[in-house]
């Protein structure tokens, strides 16, 4: 007989299913974004040929043209980074060795999945909510999926991306910690305490992913609708000629509505899916540091990264001193976590977890003002 799953294992399986569905929806979004982008390229070419467009309309057109150009460059950058990471992995034997697969070119739709989901900031940086190279690598791992041939990013890659980019999903990791022998030192009461924390995280994440999936579905539907409207517009614009002053009043008005459609369609590409943005960002922690006296170590890159990670892990989760001590101890014993985060055991202590708790409360206070 198979051993009955405990509440945490059941919750983690639900989170895993939500992560898989979310990743599937992100991939689907990438396919529709690819189609929309192609249609926008065509209609943009048509607008470029039209002379004597009024200055106010031209300004709006130039804005969206620039925004889309920035977005396209970020998509290309994601593709290039992926190809570079593949080359490194193959040369080091990390990928391709097991099956003889060479460097895999990233499909544009996959890069668009990331750029559309996490958006392009006004500064021109894609995946702006993610923090540094580790986050980019997580995104690349997700994009790689099974193509990182020696084992692939697969589920782990997807979990890593969503962990850094939005709802944390680390209840899956929690089960691995609790069930993998790392916590053999726990008493039954302490183990139960940690299980309760991870169950709360699981419940929070399930709700978050559910909302994100609704948002992804809505975005996909909007993109489908806008793509159809723009396809119709392409046909009609072709009959307008290339001189705005020679168009009829009705044609000029119609051209204005098509410009508005281009604006709204472009926003569907570059605006992030809000439900997959982090609960706690680097900017949130910088605000906290500006108004709190802390030790110099909190300005170190690796400690900042740890605080932001833990703040996302525990955002919206009530913990007491004992719970935070257990979490700190469990992460100190997790060699894989320490290696991935480039940390030493001494970096993860109760003081860090207490600071995380204080930083979360500070953000919550600011949001009420």
Tab-separated table of C-alpha atoms in Angstrom:
chain	number	residue	atom	x	y	z
A	1	UNK	CA	0.000	0.000	0.000
A	2	UNK	CA	1.208	3.498	-0.811
A	3	UNK	CA	1.820	5.756	2.126
A	4	UNK	CA	-0.911	8.347	2.668
A	5	UNK	CA	0.191	11.870	1.754
A	6	UNK	CA	0.228	14.482	4.478
A	7	UNK	CA	-1.404	17.912	4.083
A	8	UNK	CA	1.805	19.575	2.919
A	9	UNK	CA	2.448	16.981	0.221
A	10	UNK	CA	-1.130	17.312	-1.015
A	11	UNK	CA	-0.859	21.111	-1.044
A	12	UNK	CA	2.465	20.983	-2.856
A	13	UNK	CA	0.983	18.752	-5.556
A	14	UNK	CA	-1.774	21.316	-6.066
A	15	UNK	CA	0.820	24.090	-6.342
A	16	UNK	CA	2.794	22.026	-8.839
A	17	UNK	CA	-0.325	21.572	-10.967
A	18	UNK	CA	-0.977	25.320	-10.820
A	19	UNK	CA	2.613	26.057	-11.854
A	20	UNK	CA	2.325	23.669	-14.799
A	21	UNK	CA	-0.929	25.272	-15.935
A	22	UNK	CA	0.534	28.767	-15.516
A	23	UNK	CA	3.614	27.828	-17.555
A	24	UNK	CA	1.346	26.358	-20.229
A	25	UNK	CA	-0.659	29.591	-20.359
A	26	UNK	CA	2.560	31.638	-20.576
A	27	UNK	CA	3.624	29.524	-23.570
A	28	UNK	CA	0.203	30.018	-25.153
A	29	UNK	CA	0.481	33.759	-24.569
A	30	UNK	CA	3.828	33.724	-26.382
A	31	UNK	CA	2.246	32.138	-29.469
A	32	UNK	CA	-0.492	34.760	-29.645
A	33	UNK	CA	1.990	37.574	-28.928
A	34	UNK	CA	4.071	36.340	-31.855
A	35	UNK	CA	1.054	36.565	-34.190
A	36	UNK	CA	0.081	39.995	-32.880
A	37	UNK	CA	3.621	41.280	-33.298
A	38	UNK	CA	3.711	40.090	-36.925
A	39	UNK	CA	0.438	41.881	-37.683
A	40	UNK	CA	1.710	45.049	-36.000
A	41	UNK	CA	4.840	44.890	-38.161
A	42	UNK	CA	2.689	44.802	-41.292
A	43	UNK	CA	0.410	47.665	-40.301
A	44	UNK	CA	3.413	49.690	-39.134
A	45	UNK	CA	4.935	49.298	-42.602
A	46	UNK	CA	1.695	50.641	-44.070
A	47	UNK	CA	1.691	53.667	-41.737
A	48	UNK	CA	5.346	54.381	-42.569
A	49	UNK	CA	4.374	54.861	-46.207
A	50	UNK	CA	1.654	57.438	-45.486
A	51	UNK	CA	2.749	61.062	-45.989
A	52	UNK	CA	1.457	64.268	-44.386
A	53	UNK	CA	0.015	62.679	-41.243
A	54	UNK	CA	-0.891	65.463	-38.724
A	55	UNK	CA	1.810	66.086	-36.112
A	56	UNK	CA	-0.333	65.063	-33.120
A	57	UNK	CA	-1.047	61.670	-34.667
A	58	UNK	CA	2.579	61.344	-35.748
A	59	UNK	CA	3.789	61.898	-32.182
A	60	UNK	CA	1.518	59.137	-30.892
A	61	UNK	CA	2.615	56.839	-33.697
A	62	UNK	CA	6.301	57.478	-32.988
A	63	UNK	CA	5.755	56.661	-29.288
A	64	UNK	CA	4.265	53.253	-29.939
A	65	UNK	CA	6.801	52.533	-32.674
A	66	UNK	CA	9.616	53.228	-30.193
A	67	UNK	CA	7.935	51.129	-27.480
A	68	UNK	CA	7.582	48.158	-29.807
A	69	UNK	CA	11.159	48.537	-31.041
A	70	UNK	CA	12.377	48.431	-27.424
A	71	UNK	CA	10.237	45.386	-26.731
A	72	UNK	CA	11.492	43.617	-29.876
A	73	UNK	CA	15.108	44.266	-28.886
A	74	UNK	CA	14.450	42.748	-25.471
A	75	UNK	CA	12.930	39.659	-27.092
A	76	UNK	CA	16.044	39.367	-29.254
A	77	UNK	CA	18.229	39.814	-26.171
A	78	UNK	CA	16.418	36.968	-24.395
A	79	UNK	CA	16.960	34.760	-27.446
A	80	UNK	CA	20.650	35.714	-27.620
A	81	UNK	CA	21.176	35.079	-23.894
A	82	UNK	CA	19.508	31.714	-24.234
A	83	UNK	CA	21.723	30.737	-27.158
A	84	UNK	CA	24.785	31.891	-25.210
A	85	UNK	CA	23.789	29.857	-22.150
A	86	UNK	CA	23.219	26.814	-24.369
A	87	UNK	CA	26.668	27.180	-25.895
A	88	UNK	CA	28.250	27.332	-22.445
A	89	UNK	CA	26.256	24.332	-21.245
A	90	UNK	CA	27.175	22.256	-24.275
A	91	UNK	CA	30.864	23.121	-24.052
A	92	UNK	CA	30.882	22.224	-20.360
A	93	UNK	CA	28.969	19.004	-20.926
A	94	UNK	CA	25.944	20.271	-19.001
A	95	UNK	CA	23.622	19.959	-21.964
A	96	UNK	CA	23.531	17.865	-25.074
A	97	UNK	CA	26.019	15.305	-23.836
A	98	UNK	CA	23.479	12.640	-23.012
A	99	UNK	CA	21.671	12.732	-26.333
A	100	UNK	CA	24.134	14.352	-28.689
A	101	UNK	CA	21.883	17.389	-29.067
A	102	UNK	CA	23.714	20.556	-30.078
A	103	UNK	CA	22.843	24.164	-29.373
A	104	UNK	CA	19.104	24.656	-29.618
A	105	UNK	CA	17.795	27.904	-31.066
A	106	UNK	CA	15.121	29.445	-28.907
A	107	UNK	CA	11.811	29.868	-30.701
A	108	UNK	CA	10.736	33.526	-30.908
A	109	UNK	CA	7.401	32.589	-29.340
A	110	UNK	CA	9.193	31.375	-26.203
A	111	UNK	CA	11.159	34.603	-25.849
A	112	UNK	CA	7.934	36.520	-26.395
A	113	UNK	CA	6.323	34.479	-23.636
A	114	UNK	CA	8.795	35.950	-21.181
A	115	UNK	CA	8.791	39.493	-22.573
A	116	UNK	CA	4.995	39.676	-22.705
A	117	UNK	CA	4.456	38.062	-19.296
A	118	UNK	CA	6.944	40.195	-17.387
A	119	UNK	CA	6.841	43.273	-19.559
A	120	UNK	CA	9.340	45.869	-20.660
A	121	UNK	CA	10.028	48.699	-18.257
A	122	UNK	CA	10.130	52.345	-19.304
A	123	UNK	CA	13.907	52.017	-19.025
A	124	UNK	CA	13.811	49.392	-21.731
A	125	UNK	CA	14.659	46.444	-19.535
A	126	UNK	CA	12.662	43.279	-20.085
A	127	UNK	CA	11.686	41.156	-17.100
A	128	UNK	CA	12.259	44.292	-15.050
A	129	UNK	CA	10.738	42.820	-11.926
A	130	UNK	CA	13.354	40.101	-11.800
A	131	UNK	CA	16.567	40.660	-9.928
A	132	UNK	CA	19.903	40.178	-11.635
A	133	UNK	CA	21.588	37.334	-13.451
A	134	UNK	CA	20.121	34.606	-11.254
A	135	UNK	CA	16.615	35.603	-12.255
A	136	UNK	CA	17.557	35.770	-15.922
A	137	UNK	CA	19.085	32.315	-15.640
A	138	UNK	CA	15.875	31.058	-14.060
A	139	UNK	CA	13.925	32.462	-16.989
A	140	UNK	CA	16.316	30.793	-19.404
A	141	UNK	CA	15.971	27.509	-17.543
A	142	UNK	CA	12.206	27.728	-17.890
A	143	UNK	CA	12.512	28.570	-21.567
A	144	UNK	CA	14.845	25.627	-22.049
A	145	UNK	CA	12.421	23.134	-20.594
A	146	UNK	CA	13.351	19.753	-21.959
A	147	UNK	CA	15.832	21.174	-24.459
A	148	UNK	CA	18.568	21.348	-21.842
A	149	UNK	CA	19.117	17.798	-22.905
A	150	UNK	CA	20.964	16.326	-19.950
A	151	UNK	CA	17.894	16.820	-17.792
A	152	UNK	CA	16.272	20.002	-18.904
A	153	UNK	CA	14.845	22.901	-16.970
A	154	UNK	CA	11.476	21.182	-16.981
A	155	UNK	CA	9.339	21.553	-13.893
A	156	UNK	CA	12.261	22.753	-11.795
A	157	UNK	CA	13.025	25.494	-14.285
A	158	UNK	CA	9.415	26.624	-14.329
A	159	UNK	CA	9.237	26.659	-10.563
A	160	UNK	CA	12.455	28.650	-10.362
A	161	UNK	CA	11.201	31.287	-12.781
A	162	UNK	CA	7.855	31.736	-11.094
A	163	UNK	CA	9.512	31.696	-7.688
A	164	UNK	CA	11.622	34.693	-8.627
A	165	UNK	CA	9.043	36.431	-10.725
A	166	UNK	CA	5.853	36.277	-8.759
A	167	UNK	CA	3.982	34.008	-6.372
A	168	UNK	CA	6.732	32.042	-4.755
A	169	UNK	CA	5.709	28.423	-5.107
A	170	UNK	CA	8.401	27.274	-2.723
A	171	UNK	CA	6.030	24.906	-0.960
A	172	UNK	CA	7.295	22.374	-3.507
A	173	UNK	CA	10.805	23.018	-2.261
A	174	UNK	CA	9.453	22.772	1.276
A	175	UNK	CA	8.283	19.216	0.680
A	176	UNK	CA	11.686	18.360	-0.740
A	177	UNK	CA	13.325	19.770	2.376
A	178	UNK	CA	11.004	18.002	4.782
A	179	UNK	CA	11.060	14.722	2.927
A	180	UNK	CA	14.636	14.622	1.704
A	181	UNK	CA	16.430	13.870	4.943
A	182	UNK	CA	17.708	17.428	5.341
A	183	UNK	CA	15.516	17.898	8.392
A	184	UNK	CA	16.213	14.656	10.219
A	185	UNK	CA	17.270	16.775	13.186
A	186	UNK	CA	13.742	18.120	13.715
A	187	UNK	CA	11.548	17.092	16.587
A	188	UNK	CA	8.025	16.099	15.577
A	189	UNK	CA	6.620	19.371	16.953
A	190	UNK	CA	9.211	21.447	15.052
A	191	UNK	CA	8.573	19.511	11.876
A	192	UNK	CA	4.847	20.125	12.275
A	193	UNK	CA	5.558	23.847	12.782
A	194	UNK	CA	7.480	24.053	9.504
A	195	UNK	CA	4.850	22.013	7.684
A	196	UNK	CA	2.210	24.512	8.838
A	197	UNK	CA	4.247	27.422	7.442
A	198	UNK	CA	4.708	25.709	4.087
A	199	UNK	CA	1.013	24.795	3.959
A	200	UNK	CA	0.130	28.472	4.397
A	201	UNK	CA	2.571	29.361	1.605
A	202	UNK	CA	0.979	26.699	-0.603
A	203	UNK	CA	-2.527	28.030	0.002
A	204	UNK	CA	-1.402	31.576	-0.777
A	205	UNK	CA	0.341	30.477	-3.962
A	206	UNK	CA	-2.627	28.465	-5.221
A	207	UNK	CA	-4.851	31.538	-4.915
A	208	UNK	CA	-2.216	33.694	-6.619
A	209	UNK	CA	-1.748	31.315	-9.535
A	210	UNK	CA	-5.517	31.000	-9.977
A	211	UNK	CA	-5.777	34.781	-10.338
A	212	UNK	CA	-2.764	34.901	-12.662
A	213	UNK	CA	-4.292	32.220	-14.907
A	214	UNK	CA	-7.492	34.276	-15.154
A	215	UNK	CA	-5.392	37.307	-16.113
A	216	UNK	CA	-3.409	35.289	-18.678
A	217	UNK	CA	-6.632	33.996	-20.239
A	218	UNK	CA	-8.027	37.522	-20.428
A	219	UNK	CA	-4.818	38.781	-22.066
A	220	UNK	CA	-4.895	35.948	-24.614
A	221	UNK	CA	-8.526	36.726	-25.486
A	222	UNK	CA	-7.737	40.441	-25.890
A	223	UNK	CA	-4.754	39.671	-28.123
A	224	UNK	CA	-6.874	37.373	-30.299
A	225	UNK	CA	-9.484	40.112	-30.698
A	226	UNK	CA	-6.931	42.842	-31.450
A	227	UNK	CA	-5.112	40.621	-33.970
A	228	UNK	CA	-8.340	40.063	-35.885
A	229	UNK	CA	-9.197	43.787	-35.887
A	230	UNK	CA	-5.718	44.702	-37.102
A	231	UNK	CA	-5.866	42.100	-39.863
A	232	UNK	CA	-9.103	43.710	-41.043
A	233	UNK	CA	-7.465	47.134	-40.807
A	234	UNK	CA	-4.531	46.034	-42.966
A	235	UNK	CA	-6.907	45.153	-45.797
A	236	UNK	CA	-8.777	48.471	-45.552
A	237	UNK	CA	-5.722	50.731	-45.197
A	238	UNK	CA	-4.399	49.294	-48.455
A	239	UNK	CA	-7.237	51.111	-50.287
A	240	UNK	CA	-6.623	54.518	-48.646
A	241	UNK	CA	-3.580	55.560	-50.672
A	242	UNK	CA	-0.361	57.003	-49.183
A	243	UNK	CA	-1.183	60.723	-48.842
A	244	UNK	CA	-3.194	61.654	-45.753
A	245	UNK	CA	-4.354	64.963	-47.300
A	246	UNK	CA	-5.880	63.117	-50.262
A	247	UNK	CA	-7.931	60.787	-48.085
A	248	UNK	CA	-11.644	61.357	-47.470
A	249	UNK	CA	-12.744	62.625	-44.058
A	250	UNK	CA	-14.143	59.191	-43.284
A	251	UNK	CA	-10.847	57.525	-44.244
A	252	UNK	CA	-8.884	59.959	-42.051
A	253	UNK	CA	-11.181	59.215	-39.114
A	254	UNK	CA	-10.870	55.463	-39.720
A	255	UNK	CA	-7.084	55.757	-39.881
A	256	UNK	CA	-7.216	57.455	-36.465
A	257	UNK	CA	-9.185	54.558	-34.997
A	258	UNK	CA	-6.616	52.135	-36.396
A	259	UNK	CA	-3.853	54.140	-34.739
A	260	UNK	CA	-5.706	53.777	-31.425
A	261	UNK	CA	-5.936	50.029	-32.030
A	262	UNK	CA	-2.181	49.914	-32.622
A	263	UNK	CA	-1.652	51.729	-29.314
A	264	UNK	CA	-3.883	49.339	-27.349
A	265	UNK	CA	-2.369	46.302	-29.088
A	266	UNK	CA	1.158	47.449	-28.296
A	267	UNK	CA	0.228	47.768	-24.624
A	268	UNK	CA	-0.947	44.147	-24.688
A	269	UNK	CA	2.591	43.190	-25.679
A	270	UNK	CA	4.602	45.347	-23.306
A	271	UNK	CA	2.408	45.539	-20.180
A	272	UNK	CA	3.277	42.825	-17.642
A	273	UNK	CA	0.871	40.264	-16.228
A	274	UNK	CA	0.370	41.876	-12.836
A	275	UNK	CA	-0.523	38.630	-11.077
A	276	UNK	CA	2.983	37.322	-11.800
A	277	UNK	CA	4.867	40.326	-10.481
A	278	UNK	CA	6.760	39.877	-7.210
A	279	UNK	CA	5.043	40.654	-3.944
A	280	UNK	CA	8.304	42.161	-2.744
A	281	UNK	CA	10.840	43.800	-5.047
A	282	UNK	CA	14.346	45.186	-4.820
A	283	UNK	CA	12.794	48.654	-4.910
A	284	UNK	CA	10.692	47.767	-1.836
A	285	UNK	CA	13.832	46.811	0.064
A	286	UNK	CA	15.650	49.989	-1.022
A	287	UNK	CA	12.776	52.017	0.457
A	288	UNK	CA	13.105	50.043	3.684
A	289	UNK	CA	16.869	50.664	3.820
A	290	UNK	CA	16.323	54.395	3.293
A	291	UNK	CA	14.262	54.712	6.474
A	292	UNK	CA	15.875	52.107	8.742
A	293	UNK	CA	19.266	51.881	10.351
A	294	UNK	CA	20.716	48.493	9.442
A	295	UNK	CA	24.074	46.765	9.448
A	296	UNK	CA	26.312	47.346	6.376
A	297	UNK	CA	25.876	43.706	5.307
A	298	UNK	CA	22.289	44.439	4.207
A	299	UNK	CA	23.684	46.521	1.359
A	300	UNK	CA	25.720	43.595	0.045
A	301	UNK	CA	24.316	42.095	-3.141
A	302	UNK	CA	24.023	38.529	-1.858
A	303	UNK	CA	22.290	39.577	1.384
A	304	UNK	CA	19.872	41.852	-0.493
A	305	UNK	CA	19.049	38.946	-2.753
A	306	UNK	CA	18.460	36.686	0.256
A	307	UNK	CA	16.161	39.219	1.955
A	308	UNK	CA	14.112	39.730	-1.228
A	309	UNK	CA	13.851	35.973	-1.724
A	310	UNK	CA	12.696	35.409	1.855
A	311	UNK	CA	10.317	38.388	1.739
A	312	UNK	CA	8.598	36.851	-1.283
A	313	UNK	CA	8.558	33.477	0.427
A	314	UNK	CA	6.865	34.840	3.539
A	315	UNK	CA	4.802	37.709	2.130
A	316	UNK	CA	1.331	37.554	3.654
A	317	UNK	CA	2.378	34.714	5.992
A	318	UNK	CA	2.269	35.270	9.749
A	319	UNK	CA	5.348	33.832	11.494
A	320	UNK	CA	6.531	33.951	15.074
A	321	UNK	CA	10.091	33.902	16.412
A	322	UNK	CA	10.155	30.124	16.679
A	323	UNK	CA	8.954	29.654	13.107
A	324	UNK	CA	11.582	32.056	11.770
A	325	UNK	CA	14.325	30.276	13.734
A	326	UNK	CA	13.275	26.943	12.231
A	327	UNK	CA	13.220	28.406	8.741
A	328	UNK	CA	16.678	29.898	9.179
A	329	UNK	CA	18.045	26.602	10.491
A	330	UNK	CA	16.468	24.591	7.674
A	331	UNK	CA	17.947	26.842	4.999
A	332	UNK	CA	21.375	26.756	6.652
A	333	UNK	CA	21.288	22.987	6.276
A	334	UNK	CA	20.187	23.134	2.639
A	335	UNK	CA	23.491	22.896	0.745
A	336	UNK	CA	21.830	23.229	-2.663
A	337	UNK	CA	20.079	26.442	-1.664
A	338	UNK	CA	23.285	27.926	-0.233
A	339	UNK	CA	25.188	27.044	-3.394
A	340	UNK	CA	22.566	28.480	-5.752
A	341	UNK	CA	22.342	31.714	-3.762
A	342	UNK	CA	26.141	31.890	-3.275
A	343	UNK	CA	25.702	32.061	0.486
A	344	UNK	CA	27.495	30.686	3.514
A	345	UNK	CA	25.731	29.090	6.472
A	346	UNK	CA	26.417	32.110	8.659
A	347	UNK	CA	24.539	34.351	6.200
A	348	UNK	CA	21.201	32.722	7.018
A	349	UNK	CA	20.330	33.463	10.633
A	350	UNK	CA	17.383	34.535	12.762
A	351	UNK	CA	18.456	38.183	12.464
A	352	UNK	CA	17.955	38.000	8.687
A	353	UNK	CA	14.491	36.460	9.102
A	354	UNK	CA	13.518	39.099	11.673
A	355	UNK	CA	14.652	41.829	9.266
A	356	UNK	CA	12.586	40.189	6.522
A	357	UNK	CA	9.533	40.225	8.801
A	358	UNK	CA	10.130	43.901	9.598
A	359	UNK	CA	10.651	44.766	5.911
A	360	UNK	CA	7.376	43.073	4.910
A	361	UNK	CA	5.465	44.928	7.639
A	362	UNK	CA	7.010	48.211	6.500
A	363	UNK	CA	5.745	47.667	2.953
A	364	UNK	CA	2.299	46.778	4.261
A	365	UNK	CA	2.233	49.997	6.318
A	366	UNK	CA	3.210	52.074	3.275
A	367	UNK	CA	0.473	50.483	1.189
A	368	UNK	CA	-2.156	51.588	3.739
A	369	UNK	CA	-1.143	55.265	3.525
